[in-house]
Amino acid sequence: MAKQDDLFKNVVSHAKEYGYIFPSSEIYDGLSAVYDYAQNGVELKKNIREYWWKSMVQMHENIVGIDAAIFMHPTTWKASGHVDAFNDPLIDNKDSKKRYRADVLVEEFREKINEKIQKDVDKAQAKFGEAFDEKQFRETNPNVVRRQQQIDEITVELTRVQEENDLEGFRQLIIDLGIVCPVSGTANWTEVRQFNLMFGTKLGASADSAMDLYLRPETAQGIFVNFLNVQKTGRMKIPFGIAQTGKAFRNEIVARQFIFRMREFEQMEMQFFVKPGEEMKWYEYWKETRLKWHLSLGLGRKNYRFHDHDKLAHYANAAADIEFDFPFGFKELEGIHSRTDFDLSSHEKYSGKKLQYFDTETNTSYVPYVVETSVGLDRMFLAVFSKSLQEETLEDGSTRTVLRLPSVLAPTKAAVLPLIKRDGLPEVAKQIVEDLKWDFNVAYDEKDAVGRRYRRQDALGTPFCITVDHQTLEDQTVTIRHRDTMEQQRVAIADLRNLINEDVSMRNWLMKMK
Ligand code: ATP
């Protein structure tokens, strides 16, 4: 655990020190669970957004994008169910006065049991090697069977108290499991209460005519209310999708995990409209396609897993999360939900407008079903950033910190460094920057010894360093150093553009999804 904490602290401090993420309004001591993206962070975030957008909109001829406003007519949130049901169960510990999400307390308790099972599995795997049959081990090992049974029982009761909104039962479950507050160590819990996560605000100047509004808690509803506009003006034929990225706001009860859980965050969502009855086929398709997108970034298959929802949201008939191994363990990164016709039907009811699709093949109208993919941009950022940050021991025993960002996402693609600050080398280096900047974000750095400049670019995640030396003046070649291998090559200045492009082009990275 201590190791995990250290790793996470490192991520947070590295993000600040290297200009990726700052606490919001820090000169006033910050604002809880709100963060600002700094000069490098904004580039990484923009690249992740673009990588998503291209894979969804540009690569699918039947998906288009929109950018709906954050403010929406307040009835939207009545129809979507958010006014009545967008709640989290909260519980306080009376001794520490700390507040928790009741469902998260139980889920974390359950995950700890799961980790124990995994340890036993890993141990047995190491012992028996090739001959190991994991399925059989899980079914027969008494410890594993007992623990799995405990997990199953917890899941059944957790699902029940949530579905029946049995708040007293929720509290009892926490007490029965012996869950204590990590701060006070006691089980002195208050009752469980439901808390609505939407931020309210007002539209209009005078107090009596002002209209109560909400800051949107998800971008999806901006897509649903525009379904017919897009379908008609884009002459879209089912199945088709509408994609959108943008800010969402949630008054989260507990927000202690940096940009994992923020009160203002950004989502990248796509609603895919399908013929009723075909939703499970598309649900499976999008689960697979979205996982491929994540894997194309090369952070490693073992860092992802699917988690099927035990308790389905009021709108869904199937739902799964893609979970990622964050510095604090496996947690939700993306949700894939089969939302049925809940949203469109409900908007039909509340607005009195028909939101149906006329199928020219069957000459019938119907309300389409929807499969949604929803990934948090900030969580994606944290996933990529935390896995990329590595401490390495080099052959000579020294260590280096390297941010191995997928080069397609790196904020700066190359740094151009004159070996020394005289003899005309800076002028040549600046000319290279001038030439490359039409295609890539490039940086120029002449301060400190070149070795230190390399280390700084490693820590910033820059895939290439281009060094201009005296030989450059004679033969128009430079050295190009690769961040990950630290290998250096002598290449012609004229070849730089192609060389960098080959490595960082979105086309080449997206091709890995094929
Ligand atoms: P959680 O269970 O972690 O609260 P959720 O199930 O409520 O998440 P969804 O409503 O499915 O999340 O939202 C879709 C995605 O939006 C999530 O997978 C996550 O990546 C992102 N997201 C949701 N809430 C936040 C938040 N407070 N901060 C950052 N990202 C978030």
Coordinates of C-alpha atoms and ligand atoms in Angstrom, one line a residue:
M1 CA 0.0 0.0 0.0
A2 CA 2.8 2.4 1.0
K3 CA 4.4 1.7 -2.4
Q4 CA 1.2 2.6 -4.1
D5 CA 0.9 5.8 -2.1
D6 CA 4.4 6.8 -3.0
L7 CA 3.8 6.1 -6.7
F8 CA 0.6 8.2 -6.6
K9 CA 2.4 11.1 -4.8
N10 CA 5.1 11.0 -7.4
V11 CA 2.5 11.3 -10.2
V12 CA 0.9 14.3 -8.6
S13 CA 4.2 16.1 -7.9
H14 CA 5.7 15.3 -11.3
A15 CA 2.5 16.6 -13.0
K16 CA 3.0 19.9 -11.2
E17 CA 6.8 20.2 -11.5
Y18 CA 6.8 19.6 -15.2
G19 CA 3.9 21.9 -16.1
Y20 CA 1.1 19.3 -16.6
I21 CA -1.4 20.0 -13.9
F22 CA -1.8 22.7 -11.2
P23 CA -4.3 22.8 -8.4
S24 CA -7.1 25.3 -9.3
S25 CA -6.6 28.9 -7.9
E26 CA -3.6 27.7 -5.9
I27 CA -2.6 31.1 -4.6
Y28 CA -5.8 30.8 -2.5
D29 CA -4.9 27.3 -1.4
G30 CA -6.8 25.6 -4.2
L31 CA -10.3 24.4 -4.6
S32 CA -11.1 20.8 -3.7
A33 CA -11.3 18.4 -6.6
V34 CA -10.8 21.1 -9.2
Y35 CA -7.6 21.3 -11.3
D36 CA -6.1 23.4 -14.1
Y37 CA -4.2 21.9 -17.0
A38 CA -0.9 23.7 -17.5
Q39 CA 1.2 24.3 -20.6
N40 CA 2.1 20.7 -21.2
G41 CA -1.0 19.2 -19.7
V42 CA -3.2 21.1 -22.1
E43 CA -1.3 19.6 -25.1
L44 CA -1.5 16.1 -23.8
K45 CA -5.2 16.5 -23.1
K46 CA -5.8 17.9 -26.5
N47 CA -4.0 15.1 -28.1
I48 CA -6.0 12.4 -26.2
R49 CA -9.2 14.2 -27.3
E50 CA -8.1 14.3 -30.9
Y51 CA -7.0 10.6 -30.8
W52 CA -10.5 9.7 -29.5
W53 CA -12.3 12.0 -32.0
K54 CA -10.4 10.7 -35.0
S55 CA -11.1 7.1 -34.1
M56 CA -14.8 7.7 -33.5
V57 CA -15.8 10.4 -36.0
Q58 CA -13.2 10.4 -38.8
M59 CA -12.9 6.6 -38.9
H60 CA -16.6 5.9 -38.9
E61 CA -18.6 7.2 -41.8
N62 CA -21.8 6.7 -39.7
I63 CA -20.7 8.7 -36.7
V64 CA -20.8 12.5 -36.6
G65 CA -19.9 15.0 -33.9
I66 CA -21.7 17.9 -32.2
D67 CA -20.9 20.4 -29.5
A68 CA -24.0 21.1 -27.4
A69 CA -24.2 23.8 -24.8
I70 CA -23.5 23.1 -21.1
F71 CA -26.7 24.8 -20.1
M72 CA -29.8 22.9 -21.1
H73 CA -33.5 23.4 -20.5
P74 CA -34.2 22.2 -16.9
T75 CA -36.8 19.7 -18.0
T76 CA -34.0 17.8 -19.7
W77 CA -32.8 16.6 -16.3
K78 CA -36.3 15.7 -15.1
A79 CA -36.8 13.6 -18.3
S80 CA -33.3 12.0 -18.0
G81 CA -34.0 10.9 -14.4
H82 CA -31.2 13.0 -13.0
V83 CA -33.4 15.2 -10.8
D84 CA -34.9 12.2 -9.1
A85 CA -32.2 9.5 -9.3
F86 CA -28.7 11.0 -9.8
N87 CA -27.8 10.4 -6.2
D88 CA -24.9 8.8 -4.3
P89 CA -25.4 7.2 -0.9
L90 CA -23.2 9.0 1.7
I91 CA -22.2 8.1 5.2
D92 CA -20.1 9.9 7.8
N93 CA -17.9 8.5 10.5
K94 CA -18.9 10.3 13.7
D95 CA -15.4 10.2 15.2
S96 CA -13.2 11.3 12.3
K97 CA -16.0 13.5 10.8
K98 CA -14.9 12.1 7.4
R99 CA -17.5 11.5 4.7
Y100 CA -17.6 8.4 2.4
R101 CA -19.6 7.0 -0.3
A102 CA -21.4 4.0 1.2
D103 CA -21.2 2.0 -2.0
V104 CA -17.5 2.7 -2.4
L105 CA -16.7 1.5 1.2
V106 CA -18.4 -1.8 0.4
E107 CA -16.8 -2.1 -3.1
E108 CA -13.3 -1.5 -1.7
F109 CA -13.9 -4.0 1.0
R110 CA -14.9 -6.5 -1.6
E111 CA -11.9 -5.7 -3.8
K112 CA -9.6 -6.4 -0.9
I113 CA -10.9 -9.9 -0.8
N114 CA -10.5 -10.2 -4.5
E115 CA -6.9 -9.1 -4.2
K116 CA -6.3 -11.9 -1.7
I117 CA -7.7 -14.4 -4.2
Q118 CA -5.5 -13.0 -6.9
K119 CA -2.4 -13.4 -4.6
D120 CA -3.3 -17.1 -4.0
V121 CA -3.8 -17.5 -7.8
D122 CA -0.4 -15.9 -8.6
K123 CA 1.4 -17.9 -6.0
A124 CA -0.1 -21.2 -7.3
Q125 CA 0.7 -20.1 -10.9
A126 CA 4.3 -19.5 -10.0
K127 CA 4.5 -22.9 -8.2
F128 CA 2.9 -25.0 -10.9
G129 CA 4.0 -23.1 -14.0
E130 CA 2.8 -24.3 -17.3
A131 CA 0.7 -27.1 -15.8
F132 CA -1.4 -24.6 -13.8
D133 CA -5.2 -24.7 -14.5
E134 CA -6.5 -21.4 -13.1
K135 CA -10.2 -22.3 -13.6
Q136 CA -9.8 -25.6 -11.7
F137 CA -7.8 -23.9 -8.9
R138 CA -10.5 -21.2 -8.4
E139 CA -13.2 -23.9 -8.3
T140 CA -11.4 -26.2 -5.8
N141 CA -9.0 -24.3 -3.6
P142 CA -10.9 -24.1 -0.2
N143 CA -9.5 -20.6 0.6
V144 CA -10.4 -19.2 -2.8
V145 CA -13.8 -20.9 -2.8
R146 CA -14.7 -19.5 0.6
R147 CA -13.5 -15.9 -0.3
Q148 CA -15.4 -16.0 -3.6
Q149 CA -18.5 -17.0 -1.8
Q150 CA -18.1 -14.1 0.5
I151 CA -17.7 -11.8 -2.5
D152 CA -20.8 -13.2 -4.1
E153 CA -22.8 -12.7 -0.9
I154 CA -21.6 -9.1 -0.6
T155 CA -22.5 -8.4 -4.2
V156 CA -26.1 -9.8 -3.8
E157 CA -26.7 -7.7 -0.7
L158 CA -25.1 -4.5 -2.1
T159 CA -27.2 -4.8 -5.2
R160 CA -30.3 -5.4 -3.1
V161 CA -29.9 -2.4 -0.9
Q162 CA -29.1 -0.2 -3.9
E163 CA -32.0 -1.4 -6.0
E164 CA -34.5 -1.2 -3.1
N165 CA -33.0 2.1 -1.8
D166 CA -32.8 0.4 1.6
L167 CA -30.6 2.9 3.4
E168 CA -30.9 1.3 6.8
G169 CA -29.9 -2.0 5.1
F170 CA -26.9 -0.3 3.5
R171 CA -25.7 0.9 6.9
Q172 CA -26.2 -2.6 8.4
L173 CA -24.2 -4.1 5.6
I174 CA -21.3 -1.8 6.4
I175 CA -21.5 -2.7 10.1
D176 CA -21.9 -6.4 9.4
L177 CA -18.8 -6.5 7.3
G178 CA -16.9 -4.8 10.1
I179 CA -15.9 -1.9 7.8
V180 CA -14.1 0.8 9.8
C181 CA -13.1 4.4 9.0
P182 CA -9.5 4.4 7.7
V183 CA -8.9 7.6 9.7
S184 CA -10.4 6.9 13.1
G185 CA -10.4 3.1 12.9
T186 CA -13.9 3.0 14.3
A187 CA -17.3 1.8 13.1
N188 CA -19.2 4.7 14.6
W189 CA -21.2 5.4 11.5
T190 CA -24.1 7.8 10.9
E191 CA -27.2 6.7 8.9
V192 CA -26.8 6.5 5.1
R193 CA -28.4 9.4 3.1
Q194 CA -28.9 10.0 -0.6
F195 CA -27.2 13.1 -2.0
N196 CA -28.0 14.6 -5.5
L197 CA -24.8 15.3 -7.4
M198 CA -26.0 18.0 -9.7
F199 CA -24.9 21.6 -9.3
G200 CA -27.8 24.1 -9.5
T201 CA -27.5 27.7 -10.8
K202 CA -29.9 30.4 -12.1
L203 CA -30.5 31.9 -15.5
G204 CA -31.8 35.4 -15.7
A205 CA -31.2 38.7 -13.8
S206 CA -34.2 39.3 -11.5
A207 CA -34.9 37.0 -8.6
D208 CA -38.5 36.3 -9.4
S209 CA -38.1 35.6 -13.1
A210 CA -34.9 33.6 -12.9
M211 CA -35.0 30.0 -14.0
D212 CA -33.4 27.2 -12.0
L213 CA -30.8 25.5 -14.1
Y214 CA -28.3 22.7 -13.6
L215 CA -24.7 22.4 -14.9
R216 CA -24.9 19.3 -17.0
P217 CA -23.7 16.2 -15.1
E218 CA -23.1 14.3 -18.4
T219 CA -22.7 15.3 -22.0
A220 CA -25.1 12.5 -23.3
Q221 CA -28.3 14.5 -22.9
G222 CA -27.1 17.2 -25.3
I223 CA -26.9 14.4 -27.9
F224 CA -30.4 12.9 -27.1
V225 CA -32.2 16.2 -27.5
N226 CA -30.5 16.8 -30.8
F227 CA -31.1 13.3 -32.1
L228 CA -33.7 14.2 -34.6
N229 CA -32.0 17.4 -35.8
V230 CA -28.8 15.5 -36.6
Q231 CA -30.6 12.5 -38.1
K232 CA -32.6 14.7 -40.5
T233 CA -30.0 17.3 -41.4
G234 CA -27.3 14.7 -41.8
R235 CA -29.6 12.2 -43.5
M236 CA -28.3 9.6 -41.1
K237 CA -29.4 6.0 -41.5
I238 CA -29.6 3.7 -38.5
P239 CA -27.3 2.4 -37.1
F240 CA -25.5 5.7 -36.6
G241 CA -23.7 7.5 -33.8
I242 CA -23.3 11.1 -32.4
A243 CA -20.1 11.9 -30.6
Q244 CA -19.3 14.8 -28.3
T245 CA -16.6 15.9 -26.0
G246 CA -17.1 18.5 -23.3
K247 CA -17.3 19.6 -19.7
A248 CA -19.5 17.9 -17.1
F249 CA -20.0 18.8 -13.5
R250 CA -20.8 16.6 -10.4
N251 CA -20.8 17.6 -6.8
E252 CA -18.9 14.5 -5.9
I253 CA -19.1 13.5 -2.2
V254 CA -15.6 12.3 -1.9
A255 CA -12.9 13.6 -4.2
R256 CA -9.5 12.7 -2.9
Q257 CA -8.0 11.1 -6.0
F258 CA -6.5 14.0 -8.0
I259 CA -7.9 14.1 -11.5
F260 CA -9.6 10.7 -11.1
R261 CA -12.6 12.2 -9.5
M262 CA -13.2 15.9 -10.1
R263 CA -16.1 18.2 -9.6
E264 CA -15.6 19.7 -13.1
F265 CA -14.3 17.3 -15.7
E266 CA -14.5 16.4 -19.3
Q267 CA -16.2 13.5 -21.0
M268 CA -15.8 12.0 -24.4
E269 CA -19.1 10.3 -25.2
M270 CA -20.7 8.6 -28.2
Q271 CA -24.4 7.6 -28.5
F272 CA -25.0 4.9 -31.1
F273 CA -28.6 4.6 -32.3
V274 CA -29.7 1.1 -33.3
K275 CA -32.8 -0.9 -34.2
P276 CA -34.5 -2.3 -31.1
G277 CA -33.5 -5.9 -30.7
E278 CA -30.0 -5.3 -32.2
E279 CA -28.6 -3.5 -29.1
M280 CA -26.7 -6.5 -27.7
K281 CA -24.9 -7.1 -30.9
W282 CA -23.7 -3.4 -30.9
Y283 CA -23.0 -3.5 -27.2
E284 CA -20.5 -6.3 -27.8
Y285 CA -19.1 -4.5 -30.8
W286 CA -18.4 -1.3 -28.9
K287 CA -17.0 -3.1 -25.9
E288 CA -14.4 -4.8 -28.2
T289 CA -13.8 -1.6 -30.3
R290 CA -13.2 0.6 -27.3
L291 CA -10.9 -1.9 -25.7
K292 CA -8.9 -2.0 -29.0
W293 CA -8.6 1.8 -28.9
H294 CA -7.1 1.7 -25.4
L295 CA -4.8 -1.1 -26.3
S296 CA -3.5 0.7 -29.4
L297 CA -1.7 3.1 -27.1
G298 CA 0.6 0.3 -26.0
L299 CA 0.3 0.7 -22.2
G300 CA -0.1 -3.1 -21.8
R301 CA -3.0 -5.5 -21.9
K302 CA -2.6 -6.4 -18.3
N303 CA -3.6 -2.9 -17.2
Y304 CA -7.2 -3.3 -18.5
R305 CA -10.1 -5.4 -17.5
F306 CA -13.8 -5.5 -18.0
H307 CA -16.2 -5.2 -15.1
D308 CA -19.8 -6.0 -15.7
H309 CA -22.2 -4.0 -13.6
D310 CA -24.1 -5.8 -10.9
K311 CA -26.5 -2.9 -10.4
L312 CA -27.8 -1.4 -13.6
A313 CA -28.6 2.3 -13.8
H314 CA -32.3 3.2 -14.2
Y315 CA -31.8 3.5 -18.0
A316 CA -29.7 0.4 -18.8
N317 CA -30.2 -3.2 -19.8
A318 CA -26.5 -4.1 -19.9
A319 CA -23.4 -2.2 -18.7
A320 CA -19.7 -2.8 -18.4
D321 CA -16.8 -0.7 -17.4
I322 CA -13.3 -0.9 -18.8
E323 CA -11.2 -0.7 -15.7
F324 CA -7.6 0.5 -15.6
D325 CA -4.8 -0.3 -13.2
F326 CA -4.4 3.2 -11.7
P327 CA -1.7 3.9 -9.0
F328 CA -4.4 3.1 -6.5
G329 CA -5.7 -0.1 -8.1
F330 CA -8.2 -1.1 -10.8
K331 CA -10.9 1.5 -11.2
E332 CA -13.4 2.6 -13.9
L333 CA -11.9 4.4 -16.9
E334 CA -14.8 4.0 -19.4
G335 CA -18.4 2.9 -19.3
I336 CA -20.2 1.1 -22.1
H337 CA -23.9 1.1 -21.6
S338 CA -26.9 -0.3 -23.4
R339 CA -29.4 2.5 -22.6
T340 CA -32.4 1.0 -24.3
D341 CA -34.9 3.6 -25.6
F342 CA -35.1 5.1 -22.1
D343 CA -33.8 8.5 -22.9
L344 CA -35.5 9.2 -26.2
S345 CA -38.8 7.8 -25.0
S346 CA -38.6 9.9 -21.9
H347 CA -37.8 13.1 -23.8
E348 CA -40.7 12.3 -26.1
K349 CA -43.0 12.1 -23.1
Y350 CA -41.7 15.3 -21.4
S351 CA -41.4 17.4 -24.6
G352 CA -44.5 16.1 -26.4
K353 CA -42.3 15.9 -29.6
K354 CA -41.9 12.7 -31.6
L355 CA -38.3 11.4 -31.4
Q356 CA -38.6 8.5 -33.8
Y357 CA -36.8 7.1 -36.8
F358 CA -38.7 6.2 -40.0
D359 CA -37.2 3.0 -41.4
T360 CA -37.7 3.2 -45.2
E361 CA -37.0 -0.5 -45.5
T362 CA -39.8 -1.6 -43.3
N363 CA -42.0 1.5 -43.6
T364 CA -42.3 1.7 -39.9
S365 CA -41.3 4.3 -37.2
Y366 CA -39.7 3.4 -34.0
V367 CA -37.8 4.9 -31.1
P368 CA -34.2 3.7 -31.5
Y369 CA -32.2 1.9 -28.8
V370 CA -28.9 3.4 -27.8
V371 CA -25.5 2.0 -27.0
E372 CA -23.3 4.5 -25.3
T373 CA -19.5 4.7 -24.8
S374 CA -18.4 7.2 -22.2
V375 CA -14.8 7.8 -21.2
G376 CA -13.5 10.5 -18.9
L377 CA -10.8 12.6 -20.6
D378 CA -9.2 13.4 -17.3
R379 CA -9.2 9.8 -16.3
M380 CA -7.6 8.9 -19.6
F381 CA -5.0 11.5 -18.9
L382 CA -4.3 10.0 -15.5
A383 CA -4.2 6.5 -16.9
V384 CA -1.7 7.5 -19.6
F385 CA 0.4 9.8 -17.4
S386 CA 0.7 7.5 -14.4
K387 CA 1.7 4.4 -16.5
S388 CA 4.2 6.4 -18.5
L389 CA 6.0 7.8 -15.5
Q390 CA 8.9 5.5 -14.8
E391 CA 12.1 5.5 -12.8
E392 CA 14.9 3.6 -14.5
T393 CA 18.3 2.4 -13.3
L394 CA 20.8 2.8 -16.1
E395 CA 23.8 0.6 -16.8
D396 CA 26.2 2.9 -15.0
G397 CA 24.1 2.7 -11.8
S398 CA 22.6 6.1 -12.1
T399 CA 18.8 6.6 -12.3
R400 CA 16.7 8.6 -14.7
T401 CA 13.0 9.6 -14.6
V402 CA 11.4 9.1 -17.9
L403 CA 7.8 9.9 -19.0
R404 CA 7.2 7.2 -21.7
L405 CA 4.1 8.8 -23.1
P406 CA 2.9 7.2 -26.3
S407 CA 4.6 9.5 -28.8
V408 CA 1.4 10.3 -30.6
L409 CA 0.1 11.9 -27.4
A410 CA 3.3 13.6 -26.3
P411 CA 2.9 17.4 -25.9
T412 CA 6.2 18.2 -27.6
K413 CA 7.5 15.9 -30.3
A414 CA 11.1 17.0 -30.4
A415 CA 13.5 19.3 -28.6
V416 CA 16.2 20.9 -30.6
L417 CA 19.5 21.5 -28.7
P418 CA 22.6 23.3 -29.8
L419 CA 25.6 21.4 -28.2
I420 CA 27.0 24.8 -27.1
K421 CA 25.8 28.3 -27.2
R422 CA 28.2 29.7 -29.7
D423 CA 30.0 29.0 -33.1
G424 CA 26.7 29.5 -35.0
L425 CA 25.1 26.3 -33.5
P426 CA 22.1 28.1 -31.9
E427 CA 21.3 29.7 -35.3
V428 CA 21.2 26.3 -37.0
A429 CA 19.2 24.8 -34.2
K430 CA 16.7 27.7 -34.4
Q431 CA 16.4 27.2 -38.2
I432 CA 15.5 23.5 -37.6
V433 CA 12.8 24.6 -35.1
E434 CA 11.5 27.1 -37.7
D435 CA 11.2 24.3 -40.3
L436 CA 9.7 21.6 -38.0
K437 CA 7.1 23.8 -36.3
W438 CA 4.8 23.7 -39.3
D439 CA 4.2 20.0 -38.6
F440 CA 4.9 19.4 -34.9
N441 CA 5.2 21.1 -31.5
V442 CA 8.9 21.5 -31.1
A443 CA 11.0 23.1 -28.3
Y444 CA 14.3 24.8 -28.3
D445 CA 16.7 24.6 -25.3
E446 CA 20.2 25.8 -24.9
K447 CA 20.5 26.0 -21.2
D448 CA 22.8 23.6 -19.2
A449 CA 25.0 20.7 -20.3
V450 CA 23.4 18.6 -23.0
G451 CA 23.1 15.6 -20.7
R452 CA 21.0 17.5 -18.3
R453 CA 18.9 18.8 -21.2
Y454 CA 18.3 15.2 -22.3
R455 CA 17.2 14.3 -18.8
R456 CA 14.8 17.2 -18.6
Q457 CA 13.2 16.2 -22.0
D458 CA 12.9 12.6 -20.8
A459 CA 11.0 13.8 -17.7
L460 CA 8.8 16.0 -19.9
G461 CA 8.0 13.0 -22.2
T462 CA 9.5 14.4 -25.4
P463 CA 10.1 11.5 -27.7
F464 CA 13.1 13.0 -29.6
C465 CA 16.1 15.3 -28.9
I466 CA 17.8 16.7 -31.9
T467 CA 21.4 17.9 -31.2
V468 CA 23.2 20.3 -33.4
D469 CA 27.0 20.1 -33.2
H470 CA 30.1 21.3 -35.1
Q471 CA 29.8 18.4 -37.7
T472 CA 26.3 19.8 -38.5
L473 CA 27.9 22.9 -39.9
E474 CA 30.0 20.8 -42.3
D475 CA 27.6 18.1 -43.5
Q476 CA 24.0 19.2 -42.5
T477 CA 23.5 16.2 -40.2
V478 CA 22.4 16.1 -36.6
T479 CA 22.1 13.4 -33.9
I480 CA 18.6 12.3 -33.0
R481 CA 18.2 10.7 -29.6
H482 CA 15.3 8.4 -28.8
R483 CA 13.7 9.0 -25.4
D484 CA 12.9 5.3 -24.7
T485 CA 16.1 3.6 -25.8
M486 CA 18.4 6.6 -25.4
E487 CA 19.9 5.5 -28.7
Q488 CA 21.4 8.2 -30.9
Q489 CA 21.5 8.2 -34.7
R490 CA 23.2 10.5 -37.1
V491 CA 20.7 11.7 -39.7
A492 CA 20.4 14.4 -42.4
I493 CA 18.5 17.5 -41.3
A494 CA 16.4 17.0 -44.5
D495 CA 15.2 13.6 -43.1
L496 CA 14.0 14.8 -39.7
R497 CA 10.5 15.6 -40.7
N498 CA 9.8 12.1 -42.1
L499 CA 11.6 10.4 -39.3
I500 CA 9.5 12.1 -36.6
N501 CA 6.3 11.8 -38.5
E502 CA 6.7 8.1 -39.0
D503 CA 6.8 7.7 -35.2
V504 CA 4.2 10.2 -34.0
S505 CA 1.6 10.2 -36.8
M506 CA -1.9 9.5 -35.6
R507 CA -2.5 7.4 -38.7
N508 CA 0.2 4.9 -37.7
W509 CA -1.1 4.6 -34.1
L510 CA -4.7 4.3 -35.1
M511 CA -3.7 1.6 -37.6
K512 CA -2.9 -0.6 -34.6
M513 CA -6.6 -0.8 -33.9
K514 CA -7.1 -2.9 -37.1
Ligands
ATP1 P1 -17.9 6.5 -10.8 O1 -18.6 5.2 -10.5 O2 -16.4 6.4 -10.8 O3 -18.4 7.6 -10.1 P2 -19.7 6.8 -13.0 O4 -20.1 5.3 -13.2 O5 -20.6 7.6 -12.2 O6 -18.2 6.8 -12.3 P3 -20.3 7.5 -15.6 O7 -21.5 8.3 -15.2 O8 -20.5 6.2 -16.3 O9 -19.4 7.4 -14.4 O10 -19.4 8.5 -16.5 C1 -18.7 8.1 -17.6 C2 -17.2 8.4 -17.4 O11 -17.0 9.7 -17.0 C3 -16.5 7.6 -16.3 O12 -16.1 6.3 -16.8 C4 -15.3 8.4 -16.0 O13 -14.2 8.1 -16.8 C5 -15.8 9.8 -16.2 N1 -16.2 10.4 -14.9 C6 -17.3 10.3 -14.2 N2 -17.3 11.0 -13.1 C7 -16.1 11.7 -13.1 C8 -15.5 12.6 -12.2 N3 -16.1 13.0 -11.1 N4 -14.2 13.0 -12.5 C9 -13.6 12.6 -13.6 N5 -14.1 11.7 -14.5 C10 -15.4 11.3 -14.2

